[in-house]
Amino acid sequence: MPRPTLNDDDRAQRRRQLLDAAHALYQRRQALPTVAEIAQAAGVAKGTVYLSFGTKEEIFIALLDDGFAQLLGTLLPQLQQLPRQAEAAAAAFAAGFSASLRTLPDLLPLAAMTNSVLEKNLPLDTLLDFKTRVMGGLMMAGAQLEAHLPLLLEPDQGSDLLRRTWALTQGLWQLSDCPTPMKPHLIEALTARGVPHVYDRDFHDELQTALTLLWRGTLLARRR
Amino acid sequence: MPRPTLNDDDRAQRRRQLLDAAHALYQRRQALPTVAEIAQAAGVAKGTVYLSFGTKEEIFIALLDDGFAQLLGTLLPQLQQLPRQAEAAAAAFAAGFSASLRTLPDLLPLAAMTNSVLEKNLPLDTLLDFKTRVMGGLMMAGAQLEAHLPLLLEPDQGSDLLRRTWALTQGLWQLSDCPTPMKPHLIEALTARGVPHVYDRDFHDELQTALTLLWRGTLLARRR
Amino acid sequence: MPRPTLNDDDRAQRRRQLLDAAHALYQRRQALPTVAEIAQAAGVAKGTVYLSFGTKEEIFIALLDDGFAQLLGTLLPQLQQLPRQAEAAAAAFAAGFSASLRTLPDLLPLAAMTNSVLEKNLPLDTLLDFKTRVMGGLMMAGAQLEAHLPLLLEPDQGSDLLRRTWALTQGLWQLSDCPTPMKPHLIEALTARGVPHVYDRDFHDELQTALTLLWRGTLLARRR
Amino acid sequence: MPRPTLNDDDRAQRRRQLLDAAHALYQRRQALPTVAEIAQAAGVAKGTVYLSFGTKEEIFIALLDDGFAQLLGTLLPQLQQLPRQAEAAAAAFAAGFSASLRTLPDLLPLAAMTNSVLEKNLPLDTLLDFKTRVMGGLMMAGAQLEAHLPLLLEPDQGSDLLRRTWALTQGLWQLSDCPTPMKPHLIEALTARGVPHVYDRDFHDELQTALTLLWRGTLLARRR
DNA sequence: AATGAATGAGGTTTCATTCAT
DNA sequence: GATGAATGAAACCTCATTCAT
């Protein structure tokens, strides 16, 4: 029973430790690990998890939070280097966004559970903080985008565009996803049945195409 | 304890009875009811449920299936009456689609659970049938759309557009949704914190705007 | 709904049909099939099974009954050809008995369930009939045995010997048996652990040895 | 709701508590109680049971294990005091063994379920440990027996004899047993039908007789 | 006689969370 | 602070049996 007093740094470190463990387990299983597993992987006892997180779901919301922050981090520089012509900007963003997403392979699966699983058992405050932070990042990035493309975007439409971008991304991912173990069977069976060109299309190709269309539709609006 | 031999009609009726019960319970709770609850609500014994559905999840896939079929039913006539000019078509579709969705308030919440919940305990065949049916509807509607707007859509792009339409819709809904019981608090708190114009915006307004942009971006492509 | 009136022959035929189906299924699975499976295999409806048998367990008791009758059928002639010298008789019986048993591979597994499973849900009358029939056969065979070996067996000890023979057989079988799917693993693992010569010994060898000893002990008693 | 950290002693005590509860219930019902019942009888929650046992069946295997250990405990001293003359040894063992068994009235019923019930839901390792332990005890006792009766037993035949002893015991018990609630009716009815001297014979008398014969057959073998 | 829809008891196991130490 | 034993709700699905037709 070691009992060192924890200062804030220690606390943050413990949080990180747990988040890393949870993340690693999630990557392996593609399913929410149990608290016991997370604790074990982090080398602490089950009860200790609840000193850092009020709820199992909080852990994964925090992971999601991290993911969004990282996405934002890679996105912001890209936004400032976007070409200023509408079509080119749309295509460039789509390509950059897709590439950024590839570096965060757990973000979309995690986000897909937000509504149906993660938010189910979350204290209002945590949910509030999460949404505030995500939305704050969105607003900021949106403001940058507006500043960078003043001729293509109305004021305040930057964050709208980015929100819709995320929505389209998440929606497309959910349409293309299916339980990992049966993915090959499903694709094969769908192909055999002649249901064409939908699940076997590479998600990132589809994402780029769709995002380009959304952005074009948005950025061309001003021109009319 | 009535125990008459069931013909196909009876069987369909029993299915309907269970689906209606499940639907009603889902509306109340915004969460998957237990099989026991469904059985009780439908006035049958637990085991009876398993005569019509092999799995609890199948019930909800069937509900989703119904929803998509209904959506398609209201959508198809709309597609054929779309104006043939790009901007007008985009706006008209967005309006019509949003209106159609309003008549199916459970479709989006149900769809949001598809990946994380429903598919976890579904035999491959059921999942396959479901996906095939949904995709089939999409292809058909897409073909109609192409036929109706031959100057605006490349061949085979009708179903792509509709798929992206659905993805954007589902994504936006998931961003705007939150657990029913805390929705008012959340909105209030976000407003108080000055996180603006996002959650308190009416979902259907946002949906129309976003879909219009996506469609515009798609339908204007030809022109270039 | 065909409804031909069943006479006694038909009834017996129906019984046989069900017993055969149950037997075939039991052989496949080495576990009690469900009533639904039996009915389907026999080409009748579930309810029909209960016109011939009051309980699922009755079916398997009947199977057991059959098995005992067949065993008796092959045994009786053997008894009459037994050598009249004790040691030779013991060895000859053991060999013949083991051989007879090989022709009835389901008898022992079925018998092993008698106490813990089959008798659990049996009307008293059925159980009574079963026990009476089995015991009757035993008495008869015992009487033959006494008549054939008057110098080796006291009156009334023929059936005792045969009963103990069966007991020893069944007991040995249960010691050597284990769930079919794990048998190879188990044997391998036991061997690896150095637990020797018990499970990997061939059951029929062991049976012959053990029966020979029991019979010798019995038949030599008189001599002293 | 006491929740002290458990050391090994506590753990063993908790195991014992559950085993005792399970044993008591088994004695009452002569059937496997449910986990819920065991937990209640032991005064703990259902989940607590699974901290000590991985499976319901493990509980009963442990009970069986206990029983065998106790039987072995009473048997070993007896073996060393066996007379060295064959007939006398056989009779003495039979008497002592029967007496030992009387002190363990649940061992035989429990053992009768081993194959058909207990092994169905047991991890291979548990089953393996169990078999190894039982066989180990048998080997040890067999070695003692050989050492004690060197003139009567070939090397390595001690454990064989004991194994056959157990097989005969279990087989006889299963022949004489029937579901507790109907036992009196059955005996009465069998007597009424004139099926004689079998079920109403006291099991332990029969056991002694049969074991004496088996042992005599074995121990006399050397003489020839 | 035959059917097969309906019944509903039955039982296991998992796991997030608590809280005594 | 840390532990991890205890909790106990939760939920599924199977299947022998019945009985209205």
PDB file of N, CA and C in Angstrom, chain C residues 120-179:
ATOM      1  N   LYS C 120     -35.106 -37.630 -13.579  1.00  0.00           N
ATOM      2  CA  LYS C 120     -35.562 -36.397 -12.939  1.00  0.00           C
ATOM      3  C   LYS C 120     -36.990 -36.046 -13.300  1.00  0.00           C
ATOM      4  N   ASN C 121     -37.379 -36.365 -14.491  1.00  0.00           N
ATOM      5  CA  ASN C 121     -38.651 -35.861 -14.987  1.00  0.00           C
ATOM      6  C   ASN C 121     -39.487 -36.991 -15.571  1.00  0.00           C
ATOM      7  N   LEU C 122     -39.643 -38.012 -14.770  1.00  0.00           N
ATOM      8  CA  LEU C 122     -40.312 -39.212 -15.257  1.00  0.00           C
ATOM      9  C   LEU C 122     -41.477 -39.538 -14.337  1.00  0.00           C
ATOM     10  N   PRO C 123     -42.625 -39.824 -14.905  1.00  0.00           N
ATOM     11  CA  PRO C 123     -43.724 -40.257 -14.037  1.00  0.00           C
ATOM     12  C   PRO C 123     -43.349 -41.572 -13.347  1.00  0.00           C
ATOM     13  N   LEU C 124     -43.852 -41.748 -12.147  1.00  0.00           N
ATOM     14  CA  LEU C 124     -43.517 -42.941 -11.374  1.00  0.00           C
ATOM     15  C   LEU C 124     -43.760 -44.219 -12.171  1.00  0.00           C
ATOM     16  N   ASP C 125     -44.871 -44.258 -12.862  1.00  0.00           N
ATOM     17  CA  ASP C 125     -45.228 -45.469 -13.596  1.00  0.00           C
ATOM     18  C   ASP C 125     -44.190 -45.834 -14.653  1.00  0.00           C
ATOM     19  N   THR C 126     -43.780 -44.822 -15.369  1.00  0.00           N
ATOM     20  CA  THR C 126     -42.796 -45.096 -16.408  1.00  0.00           C
ATOM     21  C   THR C 126     -41.503 -45.611 -15.796  1.00  0.00           C
ATOM     22  N   LEU C 127     -41.092 -44.937 -14.750  1.00  0.00           N
ATOM     23  CA  LEU C 127     -39.874 -45.361 -14.081  1.00  0.00           C
ATOM     24  C   LEU C 127     -40.010 -46.805 -13.587  1.00  0.00           C
ATOM     25  N   LEU C 128     -41.171 -47.076 -13.053  1.00  0.00           N
ATOM     26  CA  LEU C 128     -41.464 -48.399 -12.517  1.00  0.00           C
ATOM     27  C   LEU C 128     -41.401 -49.450 -13.619  1.00  0.00           C
ATOM     28  N   ASP C 129     -42.067 -49.151 -14.711  1.00  0.00           N
ATOM     29  CA  ASP C 129     -42.048 -50.093 -15.828  1.00  0.00           C
ATOM     30  C   ASP C 129     -40.633 -50.353 -16.286  1.00  0.00           C
ATOM     31  N   PHE C 130     -39.904 -49.270 -16.400  1.00  0.00           N
ATOM     32  CA  PHE C 130     -38.520 -49.400 -16.875  1.00  0.00           C
ATOM     33  C   PHE C 130     -37.708 -50.294 -15.950  1.00  0.00           C
ATOM     34  N   LYS C 131     -37.768 -49.976 -14.677  1.00  0.00           N
ATOM     35  CA  LYS C 131     -36.971 -50.746 -13.711  1.00  0.00           C
ATOM     36  C   LYS C 131     -37.437 -52.213 -13.699  1.00  0.00           C
ATOM     37  N   THR C 132     -38.724 -52.377 -13.768  1.00  0.00           N
ATOM     38  CA  THR C 132     -39.245 -53.735 -13.754  1.00  0.00           C
ATOM     39  C   THR C 132     -38.744 -54.524 -14.952  1.00  0.00           C
ATOM     40  N   ARG C 133     -38.782 -53.896 -16.086  1.00  0.00           N
ATOM     41  CA  ARG C 133     -38.363 -54.600 -17.291  1.00  0.00           C
ATOM     42  C   ARG C 133     -36.872 -54.947 -17.244  1.00  0.00           C
ATOM     43  N   VAL C 134     -36.092 -53.950 -16.860  1.00  0.00           N
ATOM     44  CA  VAL C 134     -34.658 -54.205 -16.777  1.00  0.00           C
ATOM     45  C   VAL C 134     -34.374 -55.315 -15.766  1.00  0.00           C
ATOM     46  N   MET C 135     -34.999 -55.201 -14.612  1.00  0.00           N
ATOM     47  CA  MET C 135     -34.767 -56.193 -13.570  1.00  0.00           C
ATOM     48  C   MET C 135     -35.271 -57.561 -13.992  1.00  0.00           C
ATOM     49  N   GLY C 136     -36.366 -57.554 -14.681  1.00  0.00           N
ATOM     50  CA  GLY C 136     -36.909 -58.809 -15.178  1.00  0.00           C
ATOM     51  C   GLY C 136     -35.913 -59.510 -16.085  1.00  0.00           C
ATOM     52  N   GLY C 137     -35.351 -58.758 -16.985  1.00  0.00           N
ATOM     53  CA  GLY C 137     -34.350 -59.309 -17.882  1.00  0.00           C
ATOM     54  C   GLY C 137     -33.167 -59.860 -17.115  1.00  0.00           C
ATOM     55  N   LEU C 138     -32.782 -59.104 -16.118  1.00  0.00           N
ATOM     56  CA  LEU C 138     -31.647 -59.505 -15.297  1.00  0.00           C
ATOM     57  C   LEU C 138     -31.931 -60.822 -14.574  1.00  0.00           C
ATOM     58  N   MET C 139     -33.134 -60.918 -14.028  1.00  0.00           N
ATOM     59  CA  MET C 139     -33.521 -62.128 -13.303  1.00  0.00           C
ATOM     60  C   MET C 139     -33.489 -63.330 -14.251  1.00  0.00           C
ATOM     61  N   MET C 140     -34.036 -63.122 -15.401  1.00  0.00           N
ATOM     62  CA  MET C 140     -34.114 -64.213 -16.349  1.00  0.00           C
ATOM     63  C   MET C 140     -32.725 -64.677 -16.764  1.00  0.00           C
ATOM     64  N   ALA C 141     -31.901 -63.704 -17.140  1.00  0.00           N
ATOM     65  CA  ALA C 141     -30.540 -64.061 -17.528  1.00  0.00           C
ATOM     66  C   ALA C 141     -29.814 -64.701 -16.357  1.00  0.00           C
ATOM     67  N   GLY C 142     -30.070 -64.176 -15.172  1.00  0.00           N
ATOM     68  CA  GLY C 142     -29.436 -64.737 -13.978  1.00  0.00           C
ATOM     69  C   GLY C 142     -29.832 -66.183 -13.775  1.00  0.00           C
ATOM     70  N   ALA C 143     -31.108 -66.456 -13.981  1.00  0.00           N
ATOM     71  CA  ALA C 143     -31.602 -67.827 -13.822  1.00  0.00           C
ATOM     72  C   ALA C 143     -30.916 -68.757 -14.828  1.00  0.00           C
ATOM     73  N   GLN C 144     -30.791 -68.293 -16.047  1.00  0.00           N
ATOM     74  CA  GLN C 144     -30.097 -69.086 -17.063  1.00  0.00           C
ATOM     75  C   GLN C 144     -28.675 -69.381 -16.657  1.00  0.00           C
ATOM     76  N   LEU C 145     -28.046 -68.325 -16.141  1.00  0.00           N
ATOM     77  CA  LEU C 145     -26.658 -68.466 -15.733  1.00  0.00           C
ATOM     78  C   LEU C 145     -26.512 -69.513 -14.635  1.00  0.00           C
ATOM     79  N   GLU C 146     -27.409 -69.410 -13.665  1.00  0.00           N
ATOM     80  CA  GLU C 146     -27.368 -70.395 -12.574  1.00  0.00           C
ATOM     81  C   GLU C 146     -27.569 -71.804 -13.116  1.00  0.00           C
ATOM     82  N   ALA C 147     -28.500 -71.897 -14.052  1.00  0.00           N
ATOM     83  CA  ALA C 147     -28.784 -73.224 -14.596  1.00  0.00           C
ATOM     84  C   ALA C 147     -27.587 -73.778 -15.367  1.00  0.00           C
ATOM     85  N   HIS C 148     -26.879 -72.854 -15.995  1.00  0.00           N
ATOM     86  CA  HIS C 148     -25.750 -73.288 -16.814  1.00  0.00           C
ATOM     87  C   HIS C 148     -24.518 -73.603 -15.977  1.00  0.00           C
ATOM     88  N   LEU C 149     -24.356 -72.914 -14.899  1.00  0.00           N
ATOM     89  CA  LEU C 149     -23.171 -73.119 -14.056  1.00  0.00           C
ATOM     90  C   LEU C 149     -23.590 -73.528 -12.648  1.00  0.00           C
ATOM     91  N   PRO C 150     -24.283 -74.645 -12.513  1.00  0.00           N
ATOM     92  CA  PRO C 150     -24.858 -74.998 -11.200  1.00  0.00           C
ATOM     93  C   PRO C 150     -23.782 -75.230 -10.146  1.00  0.00           C
ATOM     94  N   LEU C 151     -22.609 -75.583 -10.591  1.00  0.00           N
ATOM     95  CA  LEU C 151     -21.565 -75.881  -9.604  1.00  0.00           C
ATOM     96  C   LEU C 151     -20.843 -74.624  -9.155  1.00  0.00           C
ATOM     97  N   LEU C 152     -20.982 -73.595  -9.938  1.00  0.00           N
ATOM     98  CA  LEU C 152     -20.218 -72.381  -9.638  1.00  0.00           C
ATOM     99  C   LEU C 152     -21.051 -71.299  -8.952  1.00  0.00           C
ATOM    100  N   LEU C 153     -22.331 -71.353  -9.122  1.00  0.00           N
ATOM    101  CA  LEU C 153     -23.188 -70.290  -8.597  1.00  0.00           C
ATOM    102  C   LEU C 153     -24.256 -70.830  -7.663  1.00  0.00           C
ATOM    103  N   GLU C 154     -24.405 -70.188  -6.535  1.00  0.00           N
ATOM    104  CA  GLU C 154     -25.517 -70.494  -5.652  1.00  0.00           C
ATOM    105  C   GLU C 154     -26.815 -70.088  -6.359  1.00  0.00           C
ATOM    106  N   PRO C 155     -27.903 -70.692  -5.950  1.00  0.00           N
ATOM    107  CA  PRO C 155     -29.195 -70.215  -6.465  1.00  0.00           C
ATOM    108  C   PRO C 155     -29.374 -68.733  -6.157  1.00  0.00           C
ATOM    109  N   ASP C 156     -29.992 -68.023  -7.067  1.00  0.00           N
ATOM    110  CA  ASP C 156     -30.283 -66.599  -6.890  1.00  0.00           C
ATOM    111  C   ASP C 156     -29.061 -65.701  -7.007  1.00  0.00           C
ATOM    112  N   GLN C 157     -27.896 -66.288  -7.273  1.00  0.00           N
ATOM    113  CA  GLN C 157     -26.745 -65.388  -7.382  1.00  0.00           C
ATOM    114  C   GLN C 157     -26.422 -65.005  -8.813  1.00  0.00           C
ATOM    115  N   GLY C 158     -27.129 -65.640  -9.726  1.00  0.00           N
ATOM    116  CA  GLY C 158     -26.902 -65.287 -11.129  1.00  0.00           C
ATOM    117  C   GLY C 158     -27.247 -63.839 -11.412  1.00  0.00           C
ATOM    118  N   SER C 159     -28.422 -63.426 -10.977  1.00  0.00           N
ATOM    119  CA  SER C 159     -28.808 -62.039 -11.257  1.00  0.00           C
ATOM    120  C   SER C 159     -27.963 -61.065 -10.457  1.00  0.00           C
ATOM    121  N   ASP C 160     -27.567 -61.456  -9.271  1.00  0.00           N
ATOM    122  CA  ASP C 160     -26.676 -60.585  -8.500  1.00  0.00           C
ATOM    123  C   ASP C 160     -25.378 -60.345  -9.259  1.00  0.00           C
ATOM    124  N   LEU C 161     -24.842 -61.424  -9.771  1.00  0.00           N
ATOM    125  CA  LEU C 161     -23.581 -61.288 -10.507  1.00  0.00           C
ATOM    126  C   LEU C 161     -23.753 -60.401 -11.729  1.00  0.00           C
ATOM    127  N   LEU C 162     -24.854 -60.611 -12.422  1.00  0.00           N
ATOM    128  CA  LEU C 162     -25.054 -59.798 -13.627  1.00  0.00           C
ATOM    129  C   LEU C 162     -25.288 -58.337 -13.273  1.00  0.00           C
ATOM    130  N   ARG C 163     -25.979 -58.114 -12.179  1.00  0.00           N
ATOM    131  CA  ARG C 163     -26.201 -56.725 -11.770  1.00  0.00           C
ATOM    132  C   ARG C 163     -24.877 -56.062 -11.432  1.00  0.00           C
ATOM    133  N   ARG C 164     -24.039 -56.787 -10.711  1.00  0.00           N
ATOM    134  CA  ARG C 164     -22.736 -56.211 -10.364  1.00  0.00           C
ATOM    135  C   ARG C 164     -21.867 -56.038 -11.611  1.00  0.00           C
ATOM    136  N   THR C 165     -22.057 -56.937 -12.525  1.00  0.00           N
ATOM    137  CA  THR C 165     -21.347 -56.803 -13.798  1.00  0.00           C
ATOM    138  C   THR C 165     -21.713 -55.489 -14.481  1.00  0.00           C
ATOM    139  N   TRP C 166     -22.986 -55.237 -14.505  1.00  0.00           N
ATOM    140  CA  TRP C 166     -23.430 -54.002 -15.145  1.00  0.00           C
ATOM    141  C   TRP C 166     -22.956 -52.765 -14.363  1.00  0.00           C
ATOM    142  N   ALA C 167     -23.038 -52.881 -13.060  1.00  0.00           N
ATOM    143  CA  ALA C 167     -22.598 -51.756 -12.234  1.00  0.00           C
ATOM    144  C   ALA C 167     -21.133 -51.442 -12.489  1.00  0.00           C
ATOM    145  N   LEU C 168     -20.326 -52.469 -12.497  1.00  0.00           N
ATOM    146  CA  LEU C 168     -18.894 -52.266 -12.721  1.00  0.00           C
ATOM    147  C   LEU C 168     -18.639 -51.678 -14.111  1.00  0.00           C
ATOM    148  N   THR C 169     -19.384 -52.174 -15.056  1.00  0.00           N
ATOM    149  CA  THR C 169     -19.243 -51.671 -16.420  1.00  0.00           C
ATOM    150  C   THR C 169     -19.551 -50.186 -16.492  1.00  0.00           C
ATOM    151  N   GLN C 170     -20.689 -49.857 -15.965  1.00  0.00           N
ATOM    152  CA  GLN C 170     -21.113 -48.466 -16.026  1.00  0.00           C
ATOM    153  C   GLN C 170     -20.152 -47.573 -15.249  1.00  0.00           C
ATOM    154  N   GLY C 171     -19.748 -48.017 -14.096  1.00  0.00           N
ATOM    155  CA  GLY C 171     -18.814 -47.223 -13.290  1.00  0.00           C
ATOM    156  C   GLY C 171     -17.495 -46.999 -14.014  1.00  0.00           C
ATOM    157  N   LEU C 172     -16.988 -48.044 -14.625  1.00  0.00           N
ATOM    158  CA  LEU C 172     -15.725 -47.892 -15.352  1.00  0.00           C
ATOM    159  C   LEU C 172     -15.874 -46.953 -16.531  1.00  0.00           C
ATOM    160  N   TRP C 173     -16.982 -47.084 -17.200  1.00  0.00           N
ATOM    161  CA  TRP C 173     -17.185 -46.222 -18.341  1.00  0.00           C
ATOM    162  C   TRP C 173     -17.208 -44.754 -17.920  1.00  0.00           C
ATOM    163  N   GLN C 174     -17.877 -44.497 -16.837  1.00  0.00           N
ATOM    164  CA  GLN C 174     -17.964 -43.105 -16.388  1.00  0.00           C
ATOM    165  C   GLN C 174     -16.615 -42.571 -15.952  1.00  0.00           C
ATOM    166  N   LEU C 175     -15.783 -43.428 -15.446  1.00  0.00           N
ATOM    167  CA  LEU C 175     -14.450 -42.962 -15.077  1.00  0.00           C
ATOM    168  C   LEU C 175     -13.590 -42.674 -16.297  1.00  0.00           C
ATOM    169  N   SER C 176     -13.839 -43.411 -17.352  1.00  0.00           N
ATOM    170  CA  SER C 176     -12.982 -43.231 -18.520  1.00  0.00           C
ATOM    171  C   SER C 176     -13.545 -42.192 -19.470  1.00  0.00           C
ATOM    172  N   ASP C 177     -14.799 -41.837 -19.286  1.00  0.00           N
ATOM    173  CA  ASP C 177     -15.435 -40.924 -20.214  1.00  0.00           C
ATOM    174  C   ASP C 177     -15.130 -39.484 -19.847  1.00  0.00           C
ATOM    175  N   CYS C 178     -15.190 -38.646 -20.847  1.00  0.00           N
ATOM    176  CA  CYS C 178     -15.185 -37.213 -20.607  1.00  0.00           C
ATOM    177  C   CYS C 178     -15.799 -36.561 -21.825  1.00  0.00           C
ATOM    178  N   PRO C 179     -16.173 -35.275 -21.703  1.00  0.00           N
ATOM    179  CA  PRO C 179     -16.868 -34.640 -22.831  1.00  0.00           C
ATOM    180  C   PRO C 179     -16.105 -34.842 -24.134  1.00  0.00           C
TER     181      PRO C 179
END
